GROMACS .gro file of C-alpha atoms in nm:
model
  329
    1MET     CA    1  -0.809  -2.860  -3.128
    2SER     CA    2  -1.163  -2.738  -3.087
    3ILE     CA    3  -1.458  -2.963  -3.147
    4ILE     CA    4  -1.559  -2.745  -3.445
    5LYS     CA    5  -1.216  -2.782  -3.608
    6LYS     CA    6  -1.222  -3.157  -3.551
    7VAL     CA    7  -1.562  -3.180  -3.716
    8LEU     CA    8  -1.447  -2.966  -4.012
    9ASN     CA    9  -1.129  -3.170  -4.057
   10THR     CA   10  -1.323  -3.495  -4.042
   11SER     CA   11  -1.577  -3.363  -4.293
   12PHE     CA   12  -1.301  -3.250  -4.529
   13VAL     CA   13  -1.129  -3.590  -4.516
   14ALA     CA   14  -1.461  -3.763  -4.582
   15LEU     CA   15  -1.532  -3.530  -4.875
   16VAL     CA   16  -1.191  -3.593  -5.032
   17ALA     CA   17  -1.241  -3.967  -4.991
   18ALA     CA   18  -1.585  -3.948  -5.148
   19VAL     CA   19  -1.454  -3.752  -5.444
   20GLY     CA   20  -1.175  -4.002  -5.489
   21VAL     CA   21  -1.417  -4.294  -5.488
   22ALA     CA   22  -1.646  -4.115  -5.735
   23GLN     CA   23  -1.355  -4.044  -5.967
   24ALA     CA   24  -1.235  -4.403  -5.942
   25GLN     CA   25  -1.582  -4.526  -6.033
   26SER     CA   26  -1.631  -4.287  -6.328
   27PRO     CA   27  -1.563  -4.479  -6.649
   28VAL     CA   28  -1.353  -4.351  -6.936
   29VAL     CA   29  -1.598  -4.276  -7.216
   30LEU     CA   30  -1.530  -4.298  -7.589
   31LYS     CA   31  -1.772  -4.166  -7.852
   32PHE     CA   32  -1.827  -4.387  -8.159
   33ALA     CA   33  -2.011  -4.220  -8.449
   34HIS     CA   34  -2.144  -4.391  -8.760
   35GLU     CA   35  -2.412  -4.323  -9.019
   36VAL     CA   36  -2.613  -4.646  -9.050
   37PRO     CA   37  -2.909  -4.782  -8.848
   38GLU     CA   38  -2.836  -5.009  -8.554
   39THR     CA   39  -2.999  -5.293  -8.749
   40ALA     CA   40  -2.742  -5.281  -9.035
   41ILE     CA   41  -2.441  -5.509  -9.008
   42LYS     CA   42  -2.209  -5.218  -8.924
   43GLY     CA   43  -2.455  -5.094  -8.662
   44LYS     CA   44  -2.480  -5.439  -8.505
   45THR     CA   45  -2.102  -5.480  -8.505
   46ALA     CA   46  -2.052  -5.140  -8.340
   47THR     CA   47  -2.305  -5.230  -8.070
   48MET     CA   48  -2.136  -5.564  -8.006
   49PHE     CA   49  -1.797  -5.394  -7.981
   50ALA     CA   50  -1.931  -5.145  -7.726
   51GLN     CA   51  -2.091  -5.421  -7.518
   52LYS     CA   52  -1.771  -5.624  -7.512
   53VAL     CA   53  -1.564  -5.321  -7.410
   54ASN     CA   54  -1.795  -5.263  -7.115
   55GLU     CA   55  -1.788  -5.632  -7.021
   56TYR     CA   56  -1.413  -5.683  -7.044
   57SER     CA   57  -1.329  -5.357  -6.867
   58LYS     CA   58  -1.581  -5.431  -6.591
   59GLY     CA   59  -1.740  -5.095  -6.656
   60THR     CA   60  -1.424  -4.886  -6.629
   61LEU     CA   61  -1.427  -4.811  -7.003
   62ARG     CA   62  -1.742  -4.730  -7.197
   63VAL     CA   63  -1.809  -4.682  -7.568
   64ASP     CA   64  -2.115  -4.469  -7.644
   65VAL     CA   65  -2.238  -4.545  -7.995
   66PHE     CA   66  -2.419  -4.279  -8.199
   67PRO     CA   67  -2.582  -4.439  -8.509
   68ASN     CA   68  -2.778  -4.281  -8.793
   69ALA     CA   69  -2.538  -3.986  -8.830
   70GLN     CA   70  -2.663  -3.842  -8.499
   71LEU     CA   71  -2.338  -3.654  -8.440
   72MET     CA   72  -2.239  -3.572  -8.799
   73PRO     CA   73  -2.285  -3.681  -9.162
   74SER     CA   74  -2.050  -3.951  -9.288
   75ARG     CA   75  -1.854  -3.705  -9.502
   76ASP     CA   76  -1.741  -3.524  -9.185
   77GLU     CA   77  -1.644  -3.827  -8.978
   78VAL     CA   78  -1.279  -3.857  -9.078
   79ARG     CA   79  -1.210  -3.487  -9.020
   80ALA     CA   80  -1.388  -3.500  -8.683
   81ALA     CA   81  -1.190  -3.805  -8.572
   82ILE     CA   82  -0.859  -3.643  -8.667
   83ARG     CA   83  -0.955  -3.333  -8.469
   84GLY     CA   84  -1.069  -3.536  -8.169
   85GLN     CA   85  -1.432  -3.423  -8.191
   86VAL     CA   86  -1.525  -3.791  -8.186
   87ASP     CA   87  -1.314  -4.085  -8.072
   88ILE     CA   88  -1.405  -4.377  -8.302
   89ILE     CA   89  -1.549  -4.395  -8.653
   90ALA     CA   90  -1.602  -4.666  -8.915
   91PRO     CA   91  -1.664  -4.492  -9.249
   92GLN     CA   92  -1.657  -4.657  -9.590
   93THR     CA   93  -1.302  -4.729  -9.699
   94SER     CA   94  -1.336  -4.476  -9.982
   95PHE     CA   95  -1.332  -4.193  -9.726
   96PHE     CA   96  -0.967  -4.270  -9.651
   97VAL     CA   97  -0.852  -4.226 -10.012
   98PRO     CA   98  -0.787  -3.849  -9.972
   99LEU     CA   99  -0.553  -3.934  -9.683
  100ASP     CA  100  -0.384  -4.232  -9.848
  101GLN     CA  101  -0.444  -4.312 -10.215
  102SER     CA  102  -0.369  -4.681 -10.161
  103TRP     CA  103  -0.713  -4.721  -9.999
  104ASP     CA  104  -0.857  -4.709 -10.351
  105VAL     CA  105  -0.739  -5.070 -10.380
  106PHE     CA  106  -1.075  -5.169 -10.228
  107TYR     CA  107  -1.241  -5.045 -10.549
  108GLN     CA  108  -1.020  -5.202 -10.815
  109PRO     CA  109  -1.243  -5.410 -11.045
  110LEU     CA  110  -1.183  -5.786 -11.056
  111LEU     CA  111  -0.870  -5.768 -10.843
  112PHE     CA  112  -1.005  -6.061 -10.641
  113ASP     CA  113  -1.139  -6.393 -10.767
  114THR     CA  114  -1.412  -6.400 -10.503
  115ALA     CA  115  -1.550  -6.186 -10.223
  116LYS     CA  116  -1.404  -6.428  -9.968
  117GLN     CA  117  -1.058  -6.395 -10.118
  118GLY     CA  118  -1.084  -6.017 -10.098
  119MET     CA  119  -1.209  -6.016  -9.741
  120ASP     CA  120  -0.942  -6.262  -9.627
  121THR     CA  121  -0.665  -6.068  -9.802
  122LEU     CA  122  -0.763  -5.729  -9.664
  123LYS     CA  123  -0.802  -5.848  -9.306
  124GLY     CA  124  -0.445  -5.981  -9.319
  125PRO     CA  125  -0.108  -5.804  -9.347
  126VAL     CA  126  -0.219  -5.579  -9.636
  127GLY     CA  127  -0.506  -5.430  -9.440
  128GLN     CA  128  -0.300  -5.405  -9.120
  129GLU     CA  129  -0.027  -5.213  -9.303
  130MET     CA  130  -0.281  -4.971  -9.447
  131LEU     CA  131  -0.440  -4.916  -9.106
  132GLY     CA  132  -0.099  -4.861  -8.949
  133GLU     CA  133  -0.004  -4.592  -9.199
  134LEU     CA  134  -0.298  -4.376  -9.089
  135SER     CA  135  -0.108  -4.287  -8.771
  136ARG     CA  136   0.075  -4.014  -8.964
  137VAL     CA  137  -0.253  -3.820  -8.990
  138GLY     CA  138  -0.352  -3.869  -8.628
  139LEU     CA  139  -0.561  -4.185  -8.655
  140GLN     CA  140  -0.510  -4.521  -8.486
  141GLY     CA  141  -0.609  -4.793  -8.733
  142MET     CA  142  -0.807  -5.067  -8.557
  143GLY     CA  143  -0.974  -5.298  -8.806
  144ILE     CA  144  -1.166  -5.349  -9.129
  145TRP     CA  145  -1.531  -5.448  -9.125
  146GLN     CA  146  -1.719  -5.586  -9.422
  147ASP     CA  147  -2.067  -5.572  -9.572
  148GLY     CA  148  -2.075  -5.721  -9.918
  149PRO     CA  149  -1.896  -5.711 -10.256
  150GLY     CA  150  -2.008  -5.530 -10.568
  151TYR     CA  151  -2.154  -5.738 -10.851
  152LEU     CA  152  -2.269  -5.644 -11.201
  153PHE     CA  153  -2.651  -5.642 -11.220
  154MET     CA  154  -2.853  -5.612 -11.541
  155ARG     CA  155  -3.218  -5.553 -11.626
  156GLN     CA  156  -3.252  -5.857 -11.850
  157THR     CA  157  -2.978  -6.115 -11.909
  158PRO     CA  158  -2.647  -6.171 -11.726
  159VAL     CA  159  -2.329  -6.031 -11.877
  160THR     CA  160  -2.040  -6.277 -11.869
  161LYS     CA  161  -1.832  -6.182 -12.174
  162PRO     CA  162  -1.684  -5.831 -12.202
  163GLU     CA  163  -1.831  -5.771 -12.546
  164GLU     CA  164  -2.182  -5.821 -12.408
  165LEU     CA  165  -2.151  -5.493 -12.219
  166LYS     CA  166  -2.084  -5.288 -12.533
  167GLY     CA  167  -2.325  -4.995 -12.563
  168MET     CA  168  -2.493  -5.073 -12.231
  169LYS     CA  169  -2.558  -4.790 -11.984
  170VAL     CA  170  -2.443  -4.897 -11.637
  171ARG     CA  171  -2.484  -4.688 -11.325
  172VAL     CA  172  -2.165  -4.662 -11.118
  173PHE     CA  173  -2.120  -4.468 -10.793
  174PRO     CA  174  -1.836  -4.212 -10.814
  175SER     CA  175  -1.519  -4.420 -10.865
  176ALA     CA  176  -1.268  -4.367 -11.143
  177PRO     CA  177  -1.158  -4.736 -11.156
  178LEU     CA  178  -1.515  -4.866 -11.175
  179GLU     CA  179  -1.613  -4.611 -11.439
  180ALA     CA  180  -1.310  -4.717 -11.641
  181ALA     CA  181  -1.407  -5.084 -11.597
  182VAL     CA  182  -1.746  -5.016 -11.760
  183ARG     CA  183  -1.592  -4.817 -12.045
  184ALA     CA  184  -1.315  -5.071 -12.118
  185PRO     CA  185  -1.541  -5.320 -12.304
  186GLY     CA  186  -1.745  -5.039 -12.463
  187GLY     CA  187  -2.005  -4.983 -12.193
  188ILE     CA  188  -2.133  -4.641 -12.090
  189ALA     CA  189  -2.072  -4.543 -11.727
  190VAL     CA  190  -2.361  -4.339 -11.589
  191SER     CA  191  -2.357  -4.125 -11.276
  192LEU     CA  192  -2.691  -4.133 -11.100
  193PRO     CA  193  -2.794  -4.069 -10.736
  194ALA     CA  194  -2.878  -4.390 -10.550
  195ALA     CA  195  -3.234  -4.267 -10.493
  196ASP     CA  196  -3.290  -4.247 -10.871
  197VAL     CA  197  -3.150  -4.590 -10.965
  198PHE     CA  198  -3.475  -4.785 -10.921
  199LEU     CA  199  -3.667  -4.549 -11.150
  200GLY     CA  200  -3.382  -4.544 -11.401
  201LEU     CA  201  -3.385  -4.923 -11.423
  202GLN     CA  202  -3.764  -4.933 -11.434
  203GLN     CA  203  -3.780  -4.684 -11.722
  204GLY     CA  204  -3.481  -4.830 -11.905
  205THR     CA  205  -3.269  -4.515 -11.898
  206ILE     CA  206  -2.997  -4.738 -11.751
  207GLU     CA  207  -2.957  -5.107 -11.825
  208GLY     CA  208  -2.739  -5.216 -11.538
  209VAL     CA  209  -2.579  -5.119 -11.209
  210ILE     CA  210  -2.269  -5.210 -11.012
  211THR     CA  211  -2.372  -5.240 -10.649
  212ALA     CA  212  -2.330  -5.454 -10.340
  213VAL     CA  213  -2.532  -5.773 -10.342
  214THR     CA  214  -2.623  -5.702  -9.980
  215TYR     CA  215  -2.769  -5.368 -10.089
  216ALA     CA  216  -2.960  -5.476 -10.400
  217GLY     CA  217  -3.176  -5.723 -10.208
  218PRO     CA  218  -3.293  -5.499  -9.921
  219ALA     CA  219  -3.339  -5.209 -10.167
  220LYS     CA  220  -3.590  -5.425 -10.363
  221TRP     CA  221  -3.400  -5.369 -10.685
  222ASP     CA  222  -3.488  -5.727 -10.778
  223GLU     CA  223  -3.818  -5.580 -10.895
  224VAL     CA  224  -3.635  -5.412 -11.183
  225LEU     CA  225  -3.324  -5.633 -11.216
  226LYS     CA  226  -3.336  -5.983 -11.359
  227ALA     CA  227  -2.969  -6.079 -11.379
  228MET     CA  228  -2.651  -6.061 -11.173
  229THR     CA  229  -2.298  -6.172 -11.249
  230ARG     CA  230  -2.093  -6.290 -10.953
  231MET     CA  231  -1.781  -6.094 -11.045
  232THR     CA  232  -1.610  -5.900 -10.768
  233MET     CA  233  -1.616  -5.543 -10.898
  234PHE     CA  234  -1.524  -5.400 -10.557
  235ILE     CA  235  -1.481  -5.513 -10.196
  236GLY     CA  236  -1.570  -5.188 -10.020
  237GLY     CA  237  -1.594  -5.234  -9.646
  238TYR     CA  238  -1.540  -4.999  -9.355
  239GLY     CA  239  -1.221  -4.881  -9.188
  240VAL     CA  240  -1.246  -4.870  -8.808
  241VAL     CA  241  -1.017  -4.602  -8.666
  242MET     CA  242  -0.970  -4.405  -8.346
  243ASN     CA  243  -0.834  -4.061  -8.272
  244LYS     CA  244  -0.464  -4.123  -8.199
  245ALA     CA  245  -0.455  -3.891  -7.898
  246SER     CA  246  -0.759  -4.068  -7.747
  247TRP     CA  247  -0.588  -4.403  -7.800
  248ASP     CA  248  -0.262  -4.285  -7.646
  249LYS     CA  249  -0.445  -4.164  -7.335
  250LEU     CA  250  -0.584  -4.510  -7.262
  251SER     CA  251  -0.410  -4.725  -7.004
  252ASP     CA  252  -0.239  -5.043  -7.121
  253GLU     CA  253  -0.523  -5.240  -6.965
  254HIS     CA  254  -0.787  -5.043  -7.156
  255LYS     CA  255  -0.592  -5.074  -7.481
  256ALA     CA  256  -0.591  -5.450  -7.434
  257VAL     CA  257  -0.966  -5.443  -7.370
  258VAL     CA  258  -1.032  -5.240  -7.687
  259LYS     CA  259  -0.817  -5.470  -7.897
  260ARG     CA  260  -0.980  -5.786  -7.761
  261ALA     CA  261  -1.331  -5.645  -7.806
  262LEU     CA  262  -1.257  -5.522  -8.157
  263ASP     CA  263  -1.095  -5.849  -8.266
  264GLU     CA  264  -1.401  -6.045  -8.152
  265ALA     CA  265  -1.648  -5.799  -8.306
  266THR     CA  266  -1.451  -5.802  -8.633
  267ALA     CA  267  -1.447  -6.182  -8.648
  268TRP     CA  268  -1.825  -6.184  -8.596
  269ASN     CA  269  -1.867  -5.914  -8.862
  270HIS     CA  270  -1.674  -6.114  -9.123
  271GLU     CA  271  -1.866  -6.432  -9.044
  272VAL     CA  272  -2.204  -6.260  -9.069
  273ALA     CA  273  -2.104  -6.065  -9.381
  274ALA     CA  274  -2.009  -6.390  -9.557
  275GLN     CA  275  -2.344  -6.542  -9.462
  276ASN     CA  276  -2.532  -6.228  -9.567
  277ILE     CA  277  -2.378  -6.253  -9.912
  278ILE     CA  278  -2.503  -6.610  -9.947
  279ASP     CA  279  -2.847  -6.525  -9.807
  280ASN     CA  280  -2.893  -6.224 -10.037
  281GLU     CA  281  -2.782  -6.421 -10.343
  282LYS     CA  282  -3.041  -6.688 -10.259
  283GLN     CA  283  -3.315  -6.435 -10.193
  284LEU     CA  284  -3.247  -6.250 -10.516
  285GLN     CA  285  -3.258  -6.577 -10.711
  286ALA     CA  286  -3.582  -6.675 -10.536
  287ASN     CA  287  -3.724  -6.343 -10.656
  288GLY     CA  288  -3.640  -6.420 -11.017
  289VAL     CA  289  -3.288  -6.280 -11.056
  290LYS     CA  290  -3.066  -6.513 -11.259
  291LEU     CA  291  -2.715  -6.564 -11.117
  292ALA     CA  292  -2.421  -6.622 -11.352
  293ASP     CA  293  -2.059  -6.707 -11.276
  294LEU     CA  294  -1.762  -6.640 -11.500
  295THR     CA  295  -1.572  -6.929 -11.650
  296PRO     CA  296  -1.191  -6.917 -11.607
  297GLU     CA  297  -1.166  -6.807 -11.970
  298GLU     CA  298  -1.421  -6.529 -11.925
  299LEU     CA  299  -1.248  -6.407 -11.609
  300ALA     CA  300  -0.917  -6.400 -11.797
  301SER     CA  301  -1.077  -6.189 -12.073
  302TRP     CA  302  -1.211  -5.938 -11.823
  303ARG     CA  303  -0.880  -5.923 -11.637
  304LYS     CA  304  -0.694  -5.850 -11.959
  305LEU     CA  305  -0.914  -5.541 -11.999
  306MET     CA  306  -0.856  -5.440 -11.636
  307GLU     CA  307  -0.474  -5.445 -11.654
  308PRO     CA  308  -0.448  -5.102 -11.826
  309ILE     CA  309  -0.682  -4.962 -11.560
  310TYR     CA  310  -0.454  -5.089 -11.283
  311LYS     CA  311  -0.156  -4.927 -11.456
  312GLN     CA  312  -0.338  -4.592 -11.469
  313GLN     CA  313  -0.370  -4.581 -11.091
  314PRO     CA  314  -0.140  -4.375 -10.867
  315GLU     CA  315   0.180  -4.555 -10.771
  316ALA     CA  316   0.055  -4.609 -10.415
  317VAL     CA  317  -0.245  -4.804 -10.551
  318GLN     CA  318  -0.033  -4.992 -10.804
  319ALA     CA  319   0.201  -5.103 -10.525
  320ARG     CA  320  -0.093  -5.248 -10.330
  321ILE     CA  321  -0.230  -5.415 -10.643
  322ARG     CA  322   0.106  -5.585 -10.706
  323GLN     CA  323   0.126  -5.691 -10.341
  324ILE     CA  324  -0.223  -5.844 -10.355
  325GLN     CA  325  -0.161  -6.016 -10.688
  326GLN     CA  326   0.157  -6.169 -10.548
  327LEU     CA  327  -0.023  -6.294 -10.237
  328ASN     CA  328  -0.306  -6.453 -10.437
  329LYS     CA  329  -0.100  -6.622 -10.709
   0.00000   0.00000   0.00000
C-alpha cells in the first residue's frame, strides 16, 4: 500500500472515531415550554427539574426550558405536545378537559375540605390514573404540580352562609361548575377579564371574586378586597406531560432519570405551594383582609347546594367525584 493510501486510511479511521466520540458526547435534548416567568412557582419547579435531569444523567440528557410563552401561547401547548413540536409542557389542568372531561374535577366547588386534602388526593392514585389515560391521545402523563386553591374573596365582609351571597356579583373565570356554584345560593356570576378585575372591585361593579389565594396577594387585590373565606372553590394546578413518542425514544436509563428528577421536583413543588398558601394568607391578613373559616354546619349547607351541580356534570366527572368522595370519607 502506498504511503498516500496509508495516510488516507489512517485519516479516515481517525475521522470516524472523532465523529463517534462527538455523537456519544452529544446529549439528548428535550424542549420544555411553559407560559409563566421563571420566578413563579411553576417556573422554579421546571428549572429545578431540568437541573436534576442534567445532574442525574451526567449531562447525557438535557431539558431546555422556555418560560414566558417563548415558544407558543399556553392555549397552543397541548396541541403542540401531541404533535411533537415540543417535548414537555405543564399547562393548567383545565387545558386537558377537551381531551378528557374528568379533568374538570379540579374545578368542582367545595369537593375538598381543605387545599391540602385536594393536593394530597390528586397526587395519589386519582391523579395518576388521569395522567395515565392521556396516553390514548399521544401524551405521557408525568405529574401534577400545584400553585394554590381558589377562595371566595369579597370587597367588604366575609361570606360564610350561602344566603349571604344572594344578589352579589362575583367574578368567575370561565368554568361552568364555578358559575353554577355562585348562582346556586342566588349570587350573580360575572365574566370579566383578569386585567379588569381590580377596577371592577374598586368601582363596585363586582362585589367579589373567586381566585387563587396565591394570585390575589401578588396581584395587590388586597387594596380592593377586605374579606376572604377559606373555602376550597377549586384546586387548579398544572398537568406535566410529555409527547409520548419522545418518551418512548428515551433509553430505560434516561426514563429513570426523568422520573427521579420529576418526582423530586414535584415533591418540592407541593411543599413550597403549601407554604405559599400560608404565607399569602398571612400577608393578605396583614394588609387588612379578614379571613373567615366555615363551621361544619356552614360547610354542610354549602355542600348541599353543590350536590345538584355535581350531578349535572358529565359522567366522566361524576365518576371522579364519587371516587374522591369515597376516598375522603
